Coordinates of C-alpha atoms and ligand atoms in Angstrom, one line a residue:
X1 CA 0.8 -2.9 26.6
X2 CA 2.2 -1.9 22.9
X3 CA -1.0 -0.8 20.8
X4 CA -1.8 -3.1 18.1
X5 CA -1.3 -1.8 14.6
X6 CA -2.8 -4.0 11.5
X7 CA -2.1 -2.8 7.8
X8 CA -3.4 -4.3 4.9
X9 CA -2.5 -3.5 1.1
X10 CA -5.4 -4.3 -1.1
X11 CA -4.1 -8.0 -3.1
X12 CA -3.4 -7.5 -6.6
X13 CA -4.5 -9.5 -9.0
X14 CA -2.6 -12.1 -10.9
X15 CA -3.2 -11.4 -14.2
X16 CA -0.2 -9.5 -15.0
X17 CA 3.4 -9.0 -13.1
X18 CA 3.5 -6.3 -10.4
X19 CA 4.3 -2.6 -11.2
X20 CA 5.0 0.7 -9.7
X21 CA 1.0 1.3 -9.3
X22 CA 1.6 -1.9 -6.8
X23 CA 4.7 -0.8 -5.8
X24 CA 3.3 2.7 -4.4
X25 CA 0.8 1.1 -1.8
X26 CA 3.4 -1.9 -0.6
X27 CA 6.0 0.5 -0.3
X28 CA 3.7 2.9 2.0
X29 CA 2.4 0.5 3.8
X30 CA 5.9 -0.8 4.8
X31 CA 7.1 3.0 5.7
X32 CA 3.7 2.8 7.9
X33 CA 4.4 -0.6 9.1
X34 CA 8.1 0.1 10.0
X35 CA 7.6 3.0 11.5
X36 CA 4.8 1.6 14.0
X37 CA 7.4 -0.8 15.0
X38 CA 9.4 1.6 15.8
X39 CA 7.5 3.8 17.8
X40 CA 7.1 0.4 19.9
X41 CA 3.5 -0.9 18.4
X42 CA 2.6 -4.4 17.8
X43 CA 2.4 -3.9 14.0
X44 CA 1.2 -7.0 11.6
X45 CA 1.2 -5.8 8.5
X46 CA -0.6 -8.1 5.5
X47 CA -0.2 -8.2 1.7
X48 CA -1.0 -10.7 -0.5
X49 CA -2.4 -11.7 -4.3
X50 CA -6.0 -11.8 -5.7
X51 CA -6.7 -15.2 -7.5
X52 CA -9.6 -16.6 -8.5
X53 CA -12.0 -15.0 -11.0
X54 CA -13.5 -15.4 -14.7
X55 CA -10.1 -12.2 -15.5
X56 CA -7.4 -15.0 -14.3
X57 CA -9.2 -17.7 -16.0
X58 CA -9.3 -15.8 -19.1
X59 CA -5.7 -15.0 -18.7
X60 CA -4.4 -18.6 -17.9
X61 CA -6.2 -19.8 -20.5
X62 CA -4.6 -17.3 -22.8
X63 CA -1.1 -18.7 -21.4
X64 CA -2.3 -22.4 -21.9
X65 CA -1.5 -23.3 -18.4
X66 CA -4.1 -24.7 -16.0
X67 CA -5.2 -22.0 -13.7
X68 CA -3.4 -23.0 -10.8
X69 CA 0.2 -23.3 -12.6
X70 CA -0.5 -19.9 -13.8
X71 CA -1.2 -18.2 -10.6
X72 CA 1.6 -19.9 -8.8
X73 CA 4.2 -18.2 -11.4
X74 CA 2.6 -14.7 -10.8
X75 CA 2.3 -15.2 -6.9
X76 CA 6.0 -16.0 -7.2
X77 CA 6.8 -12.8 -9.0
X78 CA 5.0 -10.7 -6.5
X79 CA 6.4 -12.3 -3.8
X80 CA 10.1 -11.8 -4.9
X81 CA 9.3 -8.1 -5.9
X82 CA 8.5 -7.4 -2.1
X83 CA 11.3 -9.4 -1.1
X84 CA 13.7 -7.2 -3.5
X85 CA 12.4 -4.1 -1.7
X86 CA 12.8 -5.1 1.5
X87 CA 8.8 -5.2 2.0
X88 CA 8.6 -6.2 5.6
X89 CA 5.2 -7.9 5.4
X90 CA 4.0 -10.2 8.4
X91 CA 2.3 -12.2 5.9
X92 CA 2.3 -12.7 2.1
X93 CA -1.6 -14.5 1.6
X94 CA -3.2 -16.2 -1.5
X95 CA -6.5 -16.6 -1.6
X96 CA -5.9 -20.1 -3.8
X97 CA -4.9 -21.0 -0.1
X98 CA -7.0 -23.7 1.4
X99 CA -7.5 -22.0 4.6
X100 CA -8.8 -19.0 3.4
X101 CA -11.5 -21.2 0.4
X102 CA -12.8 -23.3 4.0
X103 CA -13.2 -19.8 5.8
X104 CA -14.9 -18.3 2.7
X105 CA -17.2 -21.0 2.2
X106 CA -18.2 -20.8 6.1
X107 CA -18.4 -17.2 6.2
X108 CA -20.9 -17.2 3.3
X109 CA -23.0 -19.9 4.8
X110 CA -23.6 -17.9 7.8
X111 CA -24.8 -14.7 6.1
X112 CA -27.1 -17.2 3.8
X113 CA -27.9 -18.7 7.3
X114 CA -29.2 -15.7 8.1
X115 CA -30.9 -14.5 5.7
X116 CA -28.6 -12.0 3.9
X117 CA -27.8 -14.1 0.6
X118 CA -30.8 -14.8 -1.2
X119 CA -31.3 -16.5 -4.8
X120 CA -32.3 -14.3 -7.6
X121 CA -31.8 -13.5 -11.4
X122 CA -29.2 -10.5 -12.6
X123 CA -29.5 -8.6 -16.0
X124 CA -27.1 -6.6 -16.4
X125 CA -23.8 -5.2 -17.5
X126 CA -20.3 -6.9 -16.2
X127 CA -16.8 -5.6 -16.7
X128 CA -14.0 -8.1 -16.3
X129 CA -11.3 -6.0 -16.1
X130 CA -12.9 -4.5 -12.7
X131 CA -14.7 -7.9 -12.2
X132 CA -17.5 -5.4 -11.6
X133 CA -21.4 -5.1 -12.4
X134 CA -21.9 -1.5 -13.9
X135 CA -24.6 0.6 -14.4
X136 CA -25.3 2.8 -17.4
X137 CA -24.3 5.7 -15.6
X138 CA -21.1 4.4 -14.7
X139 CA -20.2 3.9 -18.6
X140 CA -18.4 6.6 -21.0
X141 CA -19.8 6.2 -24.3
X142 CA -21.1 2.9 -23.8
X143 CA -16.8 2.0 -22.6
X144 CA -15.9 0.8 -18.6
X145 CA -14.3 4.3 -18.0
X146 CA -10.7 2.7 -16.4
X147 CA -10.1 -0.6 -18.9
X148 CA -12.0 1.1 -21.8
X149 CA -14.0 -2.1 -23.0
X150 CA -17.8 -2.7 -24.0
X151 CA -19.0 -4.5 -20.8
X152 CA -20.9 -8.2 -21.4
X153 CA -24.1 -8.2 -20.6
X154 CA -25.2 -10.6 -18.2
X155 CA -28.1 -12.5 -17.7
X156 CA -28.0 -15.6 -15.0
X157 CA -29.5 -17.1 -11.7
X158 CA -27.4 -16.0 -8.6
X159 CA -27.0 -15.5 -5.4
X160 CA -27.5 -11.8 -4.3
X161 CA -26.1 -10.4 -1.5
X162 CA -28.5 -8.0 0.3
X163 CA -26.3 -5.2 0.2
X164 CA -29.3 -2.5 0.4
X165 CA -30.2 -3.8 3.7
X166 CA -26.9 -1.8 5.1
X167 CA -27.4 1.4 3.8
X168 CA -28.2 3.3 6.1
X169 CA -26.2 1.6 9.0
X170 CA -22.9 2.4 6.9
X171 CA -24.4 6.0 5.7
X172 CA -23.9 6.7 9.3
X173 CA -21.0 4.9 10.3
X174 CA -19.3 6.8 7.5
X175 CA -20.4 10.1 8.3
X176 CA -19.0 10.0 11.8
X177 CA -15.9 8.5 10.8
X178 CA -16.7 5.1 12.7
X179 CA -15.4 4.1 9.2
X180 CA -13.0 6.8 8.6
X181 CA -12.4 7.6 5.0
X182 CA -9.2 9.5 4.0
X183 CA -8.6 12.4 2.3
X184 CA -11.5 14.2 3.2
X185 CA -12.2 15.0 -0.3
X186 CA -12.7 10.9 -1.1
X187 CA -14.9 10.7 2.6
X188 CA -17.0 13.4 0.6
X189 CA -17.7 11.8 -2.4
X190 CA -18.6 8.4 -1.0
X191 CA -21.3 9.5 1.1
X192 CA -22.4 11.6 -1.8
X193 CA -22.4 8.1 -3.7
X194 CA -24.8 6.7 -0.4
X195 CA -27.0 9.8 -0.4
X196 CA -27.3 10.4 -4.1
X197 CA -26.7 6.9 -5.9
X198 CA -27.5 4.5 -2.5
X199 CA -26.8 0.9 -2.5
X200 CA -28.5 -1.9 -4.1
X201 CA -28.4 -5.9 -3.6
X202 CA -25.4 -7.4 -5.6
X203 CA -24.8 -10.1 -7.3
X204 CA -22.5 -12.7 -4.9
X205 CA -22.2 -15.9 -7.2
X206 CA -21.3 -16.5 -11.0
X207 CA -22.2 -20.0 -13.1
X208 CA -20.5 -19.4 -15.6
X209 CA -17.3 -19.1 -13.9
X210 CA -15.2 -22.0 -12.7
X211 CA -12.1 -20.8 -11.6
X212 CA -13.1 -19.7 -8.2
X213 CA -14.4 -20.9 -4.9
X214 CA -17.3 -23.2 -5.0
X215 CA -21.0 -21.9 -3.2
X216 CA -20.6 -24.3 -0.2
X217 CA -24.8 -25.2 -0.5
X218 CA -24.9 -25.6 -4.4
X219 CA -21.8 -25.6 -6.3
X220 CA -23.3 -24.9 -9.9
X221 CA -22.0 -21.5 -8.8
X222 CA -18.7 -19.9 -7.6
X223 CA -18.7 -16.8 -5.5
X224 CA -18.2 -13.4 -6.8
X225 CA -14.5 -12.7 -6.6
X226 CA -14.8 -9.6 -5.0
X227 CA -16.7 -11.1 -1.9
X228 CA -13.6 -13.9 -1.9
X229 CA -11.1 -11.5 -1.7
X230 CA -12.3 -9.4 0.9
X231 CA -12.8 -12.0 3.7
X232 CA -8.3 -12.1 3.0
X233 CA -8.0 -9.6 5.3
X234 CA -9.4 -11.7 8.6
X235 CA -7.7 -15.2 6.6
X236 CA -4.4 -13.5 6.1
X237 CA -4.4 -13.5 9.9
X238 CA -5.6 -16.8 10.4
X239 CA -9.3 -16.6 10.6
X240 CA -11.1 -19.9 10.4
X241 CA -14.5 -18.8 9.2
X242 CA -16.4 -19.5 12.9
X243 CA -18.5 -17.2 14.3
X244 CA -18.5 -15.7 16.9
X245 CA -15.0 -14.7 14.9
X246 CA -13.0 -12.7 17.0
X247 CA -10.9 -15.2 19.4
X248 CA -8.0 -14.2 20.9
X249 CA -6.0 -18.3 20.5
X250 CA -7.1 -18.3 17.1
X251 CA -4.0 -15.4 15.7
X252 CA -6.3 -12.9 14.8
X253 CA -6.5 -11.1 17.8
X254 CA -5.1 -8.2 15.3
X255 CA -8.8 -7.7 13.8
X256 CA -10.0 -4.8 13.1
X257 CA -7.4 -3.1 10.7
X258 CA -6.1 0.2 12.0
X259 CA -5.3 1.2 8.3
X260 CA -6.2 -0.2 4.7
X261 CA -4.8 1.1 1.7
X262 CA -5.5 1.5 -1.9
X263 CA -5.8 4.0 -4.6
X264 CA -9.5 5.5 -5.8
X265 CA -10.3 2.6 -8.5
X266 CA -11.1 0.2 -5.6
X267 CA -12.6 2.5 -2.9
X268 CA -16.3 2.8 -3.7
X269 CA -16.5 -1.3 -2.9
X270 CA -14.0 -0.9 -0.3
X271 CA -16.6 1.5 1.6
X272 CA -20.0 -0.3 0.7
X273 CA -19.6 -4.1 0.2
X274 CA -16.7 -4.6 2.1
X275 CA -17.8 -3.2 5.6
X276 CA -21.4 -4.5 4.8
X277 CA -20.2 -8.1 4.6
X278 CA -18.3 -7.4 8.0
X279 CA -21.9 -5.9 9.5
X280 CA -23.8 -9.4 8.3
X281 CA -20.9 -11.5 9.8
X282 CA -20.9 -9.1 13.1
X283 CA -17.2 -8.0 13.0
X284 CA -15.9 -4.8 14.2
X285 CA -15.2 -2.6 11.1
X286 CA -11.9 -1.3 10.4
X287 CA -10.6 2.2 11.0
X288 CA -9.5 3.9 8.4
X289 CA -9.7 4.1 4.5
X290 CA -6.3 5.8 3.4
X291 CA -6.8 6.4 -0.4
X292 CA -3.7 7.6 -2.1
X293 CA -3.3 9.0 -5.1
X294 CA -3.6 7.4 -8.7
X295 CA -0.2 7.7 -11.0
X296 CA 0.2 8.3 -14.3
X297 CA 3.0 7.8 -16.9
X298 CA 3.8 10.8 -18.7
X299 CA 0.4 12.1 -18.7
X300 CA -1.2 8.7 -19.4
X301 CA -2.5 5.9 -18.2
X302 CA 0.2 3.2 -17.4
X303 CA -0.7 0.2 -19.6
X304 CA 0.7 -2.8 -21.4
X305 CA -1.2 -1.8 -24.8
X306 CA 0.4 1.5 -24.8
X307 CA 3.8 0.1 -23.4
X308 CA 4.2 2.6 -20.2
X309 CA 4.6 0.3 -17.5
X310 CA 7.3 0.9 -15.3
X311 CA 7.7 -2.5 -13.0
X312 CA 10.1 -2.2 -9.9
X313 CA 12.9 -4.0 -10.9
X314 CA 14.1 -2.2 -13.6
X315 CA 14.2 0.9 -11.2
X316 CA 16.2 -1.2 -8.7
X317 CA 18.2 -2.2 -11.4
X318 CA 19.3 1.8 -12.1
X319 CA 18.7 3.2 -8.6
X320 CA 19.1 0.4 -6.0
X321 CA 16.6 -0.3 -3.8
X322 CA 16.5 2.8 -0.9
X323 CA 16.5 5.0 -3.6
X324 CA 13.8 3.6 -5.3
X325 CA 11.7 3.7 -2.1
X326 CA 12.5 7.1 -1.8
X327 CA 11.4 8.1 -6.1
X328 CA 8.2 6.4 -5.3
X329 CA 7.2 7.6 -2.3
X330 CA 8.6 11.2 -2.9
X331 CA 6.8 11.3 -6.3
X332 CA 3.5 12.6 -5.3
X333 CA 1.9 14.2 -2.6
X334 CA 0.2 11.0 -0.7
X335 CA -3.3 11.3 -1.4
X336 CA -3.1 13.1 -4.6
X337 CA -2.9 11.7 -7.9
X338 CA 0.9 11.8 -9.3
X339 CA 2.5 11.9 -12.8
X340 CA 6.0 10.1 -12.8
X341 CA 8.4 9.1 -15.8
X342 CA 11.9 8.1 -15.9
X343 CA 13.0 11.1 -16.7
X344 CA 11.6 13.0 -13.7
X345 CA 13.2 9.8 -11.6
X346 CA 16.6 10.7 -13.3
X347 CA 16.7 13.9 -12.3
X348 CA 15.7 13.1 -8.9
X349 CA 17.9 10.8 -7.9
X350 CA 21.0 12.8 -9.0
X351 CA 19.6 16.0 -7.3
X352 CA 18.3 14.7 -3.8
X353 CA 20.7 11.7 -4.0
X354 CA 23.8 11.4 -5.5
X355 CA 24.0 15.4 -5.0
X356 CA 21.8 15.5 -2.0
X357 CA 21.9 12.6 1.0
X358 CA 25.2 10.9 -0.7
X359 CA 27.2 13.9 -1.2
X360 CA 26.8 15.7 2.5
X361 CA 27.5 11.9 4.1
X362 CA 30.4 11.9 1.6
X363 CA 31.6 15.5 2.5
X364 CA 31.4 15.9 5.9
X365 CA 32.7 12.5 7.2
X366 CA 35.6 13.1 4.8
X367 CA 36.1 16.8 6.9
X368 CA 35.9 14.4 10.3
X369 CA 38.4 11.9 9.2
X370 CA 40.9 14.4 7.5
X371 CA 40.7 16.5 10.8
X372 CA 41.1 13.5 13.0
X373 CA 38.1 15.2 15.3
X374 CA 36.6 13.1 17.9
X375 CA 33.0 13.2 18.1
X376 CA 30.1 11.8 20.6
X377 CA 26.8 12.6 18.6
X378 CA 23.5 11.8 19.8
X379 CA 20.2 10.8 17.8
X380 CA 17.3 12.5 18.5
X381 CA 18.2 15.7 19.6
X382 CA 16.6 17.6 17.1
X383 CA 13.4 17.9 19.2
X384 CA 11.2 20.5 16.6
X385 CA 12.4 18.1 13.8
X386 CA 10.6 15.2 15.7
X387 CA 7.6 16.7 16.5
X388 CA 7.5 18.2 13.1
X389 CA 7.8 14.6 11.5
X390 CA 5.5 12.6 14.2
X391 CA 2.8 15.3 13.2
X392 CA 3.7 14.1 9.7
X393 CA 3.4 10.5 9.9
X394 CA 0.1 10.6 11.3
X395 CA -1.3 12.9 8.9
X396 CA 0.4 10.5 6.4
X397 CA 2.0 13.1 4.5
X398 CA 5.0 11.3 3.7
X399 CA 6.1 13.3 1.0
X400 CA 6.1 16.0 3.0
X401 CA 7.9 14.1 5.9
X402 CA 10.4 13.7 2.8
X403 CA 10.6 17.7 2.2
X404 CA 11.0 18.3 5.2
X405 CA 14.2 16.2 5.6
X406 CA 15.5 17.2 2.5
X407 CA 15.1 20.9 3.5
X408 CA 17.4 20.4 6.5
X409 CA 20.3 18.2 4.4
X410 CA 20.1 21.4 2.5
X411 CA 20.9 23.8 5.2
X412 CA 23.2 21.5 6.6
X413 CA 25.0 21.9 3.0
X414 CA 24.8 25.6 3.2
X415 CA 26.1 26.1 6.3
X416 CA 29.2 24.3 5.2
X417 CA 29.8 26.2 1.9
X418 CA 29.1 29.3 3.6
X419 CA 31.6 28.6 6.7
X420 CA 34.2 26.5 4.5
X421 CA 35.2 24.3 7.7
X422 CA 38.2 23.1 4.5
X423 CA 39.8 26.5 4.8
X424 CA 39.9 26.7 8.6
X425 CA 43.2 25.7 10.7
X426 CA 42.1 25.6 13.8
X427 CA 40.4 22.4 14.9
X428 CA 38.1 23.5 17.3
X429 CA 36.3 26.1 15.1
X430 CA 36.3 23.4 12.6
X431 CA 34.6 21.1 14.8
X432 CA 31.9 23.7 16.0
X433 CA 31.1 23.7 12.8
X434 CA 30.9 20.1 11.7
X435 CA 29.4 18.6 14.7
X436 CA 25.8 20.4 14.5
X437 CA 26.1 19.5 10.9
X438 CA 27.2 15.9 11.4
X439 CA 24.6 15.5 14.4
X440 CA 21.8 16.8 11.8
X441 CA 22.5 14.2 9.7
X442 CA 22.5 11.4 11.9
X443 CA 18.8 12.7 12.9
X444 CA 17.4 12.7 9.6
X445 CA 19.4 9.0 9.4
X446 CA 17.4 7.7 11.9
X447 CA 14.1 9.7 10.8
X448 CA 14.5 8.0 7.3
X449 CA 14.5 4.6 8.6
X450 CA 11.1 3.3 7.6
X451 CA 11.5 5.0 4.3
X452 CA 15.2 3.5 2.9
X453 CA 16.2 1.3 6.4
X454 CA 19.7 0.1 4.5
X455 CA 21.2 3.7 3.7
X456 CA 20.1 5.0 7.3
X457 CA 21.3 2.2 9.1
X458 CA 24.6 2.5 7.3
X459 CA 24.2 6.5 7.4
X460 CA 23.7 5.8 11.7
X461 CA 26.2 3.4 12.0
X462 CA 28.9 5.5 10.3
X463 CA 28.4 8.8 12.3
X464 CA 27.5 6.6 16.1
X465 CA 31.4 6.3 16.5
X466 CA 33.5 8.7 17.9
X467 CA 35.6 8.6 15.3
X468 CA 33.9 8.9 12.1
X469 CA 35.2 7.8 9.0
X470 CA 34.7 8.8 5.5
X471 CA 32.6 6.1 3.5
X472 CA 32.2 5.0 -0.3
X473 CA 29.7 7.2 -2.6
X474 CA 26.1 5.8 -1.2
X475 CA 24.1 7.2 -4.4
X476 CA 26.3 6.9 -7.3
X477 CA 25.8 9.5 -10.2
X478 CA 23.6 8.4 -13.0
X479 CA 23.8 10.1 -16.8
Ligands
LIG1 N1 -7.7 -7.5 -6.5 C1 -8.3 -6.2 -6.4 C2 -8.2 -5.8 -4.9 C3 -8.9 -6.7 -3.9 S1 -8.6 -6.2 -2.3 C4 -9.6 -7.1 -1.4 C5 -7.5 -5.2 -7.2 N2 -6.3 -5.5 -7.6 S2 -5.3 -4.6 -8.5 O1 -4.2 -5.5 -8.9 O2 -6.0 -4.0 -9.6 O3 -4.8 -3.5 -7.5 C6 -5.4 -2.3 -7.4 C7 -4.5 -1.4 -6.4 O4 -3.2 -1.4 -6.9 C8 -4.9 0.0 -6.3 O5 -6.0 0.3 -5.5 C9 -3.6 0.6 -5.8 O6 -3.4 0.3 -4.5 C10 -2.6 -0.1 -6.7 N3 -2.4 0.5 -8.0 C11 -2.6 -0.1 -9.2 N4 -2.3 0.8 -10.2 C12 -2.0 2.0 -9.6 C13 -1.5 3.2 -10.1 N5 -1.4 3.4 -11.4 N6 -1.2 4.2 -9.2 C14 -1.3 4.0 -7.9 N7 -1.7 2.8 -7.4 C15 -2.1 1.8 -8.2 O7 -8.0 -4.1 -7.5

């Protein structure tokens, strides 16, 4: 039986067109999606778009479109970004879908059936740009530290989710990695958030916000967005809302997610509301938290006020689309924070690219045709270089799995300039030299496929034949 693999990108929200921040986690969790296929898993990987809330409101109204028209248009654009970079997503969900508002509205019934929502009063401080209550701790100088604005202060009925109730149930299911967080370094400061901080009851409704899903027992109130957007990862898969939930005829026989990813501005909720909603509705939790890293544009935040944001069609535009999977995901080291900029892309792509990969494709099948050598490669028989990268992928250091690829195209390019196959006569010694080389190649071809799978499938098709011919320039030089 294949093992099953479930992915999930967090869903973006609508209220502005997707960027490389997006970009980053859709693009990883398609190298992690393809790459489970192709070690024979039963991958479904999810992605999707964040819709409802009192920040898309605010933004459609600043559009002057109804709410609905406005988050169609966005949807759209994200949809077509994924499809431009050959995002191979099993599903592309909305939670505007009517599915997932039935689901919602039956999932929150239960855990008010039983007890765990419960109507109260909240004072306090809201940011919209998070769609988060903070507390005065969280604040710098008064300012929501990540979208620097004065939070409103809030004062209304709601209903509260008894988040405290979970505390210690998810203290210890973190701590023995039942709930594995990743890096270690993020695992760390979550449970010291549970030990020092500890969780409290949460707000899980909002009157004064219309654009959202309706409380399915009194429907002055909409529920909190957050609490909406979270249940997307059992609807994306079909999930009707019932419990007992997990029923194999019903398509999510998927559940629970082997990997979710996200960057650190969404990981806190991620590991405390998230997996306690899944405790009061009595569903397996998922496995692991991957946190990558956070990047930055020249040293600064990426954002429309400054006019930083890099959006991924404008580096498809320059680089193509392979070689803008490869910028992005060689950019940082996954799980660190990165600074990028166009320039740094630049030089990267002609180095590792155009220089790199395209030239040593370019030179040696040019040797093979002008020598007229017949050739029988095989793929994978670089066994250290495939334990090497499994070991890799697992870790998910794909930036190193990168490195490590790159290092080899580079000896591969130093063994020919230091033999000079070009100056050699006789064919055989010419071919001892450029089969290893050529066979090399096709190995990191077919190890690259989750990361760019056009160039390596051409790369593999061009050096499977016996007969290997010389091919066009794959990574054109840019000035
Ligand atoms: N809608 C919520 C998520 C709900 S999930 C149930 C949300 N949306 S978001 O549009 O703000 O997306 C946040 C996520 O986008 C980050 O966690 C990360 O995956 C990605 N990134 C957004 N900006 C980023 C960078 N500058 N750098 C790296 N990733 C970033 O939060």
């Amino acid at each position: 039986m294949p093992k099953k693999f479930y992915i999930t990108t967090p869903i973006y929200y609508v209220n502005g067109v997707p960027h490389i921040g997006h970009t980053y986690t859709t693009v990883a969790a398609d190298v992690l999606a393809r790459w489970h296929r192709l070690i024979g898993d039963d991958v479904f990987f999810l992605t999707g778009t964040d819709e409802h809330g009192a920040k898309i409101e605010e933004k459609a109204k600043e559009m002057k479109l109804k709410p609905q028209k406005y988050v169609d248009e966005i949807a759209d654009k994200f949809k077509q970004a994924w499809q431009e970079l050959n995002i191979s997503h099993n599903n592309f969900f909305r939670t505007t879908d009517k599915n997932h508002i039935k689901a919602v509205q039956k999932a929150l019934q239960f855990m008010y059936d039983k007890g765990d929502i419960y109507l109260s009063k909240y004072e306090g401080l809201y940011c919209r740009g998070c769609e988060q209550y903070k507390k005065n701790r969280d604040l710098v100088d008064g300012l929501c530290p990540d979208h620097k604005t004065v939070p409103e202060k809030m004062s209304e009925e709601c209903y509260t989710f008894k988040l405290s109730k979970y505390q210690d149930k998810l203290l210890e299911l973190i701590k023995k990695d039942k709930l594995q967080i990743l890096p270690l370094n993020r695992k760390n400061e979550i449970v010291s958030f549970y030990e020092k901080e500890g969780l409290e009851d949460i707000s899980f409704s909002r009157k004064n916000v219309n654009w959202g899903i309706p409380i399915p027992w009194d429907n002055s109130h909409t529920i909190y967005v957050w609490a909406d957007a979270f249940l997307y990862y059992l609807t994306g898969l079909g999930w009707d809302g019932f419990t007992p939930l997990i029923k194999q005829d019903r398509g999510i026989n998927f559940w629970p997610p082997q990997v979710q990813l996200m960057s650190k501005d969404i990981l806190r909720v991620h590991t405390t509301i998230w997996p306690a909603m899944l405790l009061s509705l009595g569903l397996p939790l998922s496995k692991t938290i991957f946190v990558h890293g956070y990047f930055s544009i020249n040293g600064q935040k990426m954002s429309k006020s400054i006019g930083n944001v890099i959006v991924p069609n404008d580096l498809i535009k320059k680089y193509g689309v392979d070689a803008t999977r490869y910028l992005i995901m060689s950019a940082a080291v996954f799980g660190s924070d990165g600074d990028i900029s166009r320039q740094q892309f630049d030089e990267k792509y002609n180095a590792d690219l155009a220089n790199g990969l395209g030239n040593l494709v370019a030179r040696v099948s040019n040797l093979l045709e002008k020598n007229n050598l017949e050739l029988n490669l095989k793929i994978n028989s670089n066994k250290k270089l495939i334990r090497e990268y499994k070991e890799k992928m697992l870790g998910f250091k794909f930036d190193e799995v990168l490195k490590s690829l790159w290092q080899k195209l580079r000896t591969a390019d130093e063994i020919l300039s230091d033999k000079k196959p070009w100056k050699l006569e006789d064919k055989k010694e010419i071919k001892n030299i450029l089969e290893p080389v050529a066979e090399d190649l096709l190995n990191v071809a077919s190890l690259l496929k989750p990361f760019m799978p056009t160039v390596a499938e051409k790369i593999i098709k061009q050096f499977s034949v016996k007969q290997i011919k010389k091919s066009q320039s794959l990574f054109p030089r840019i000035n």
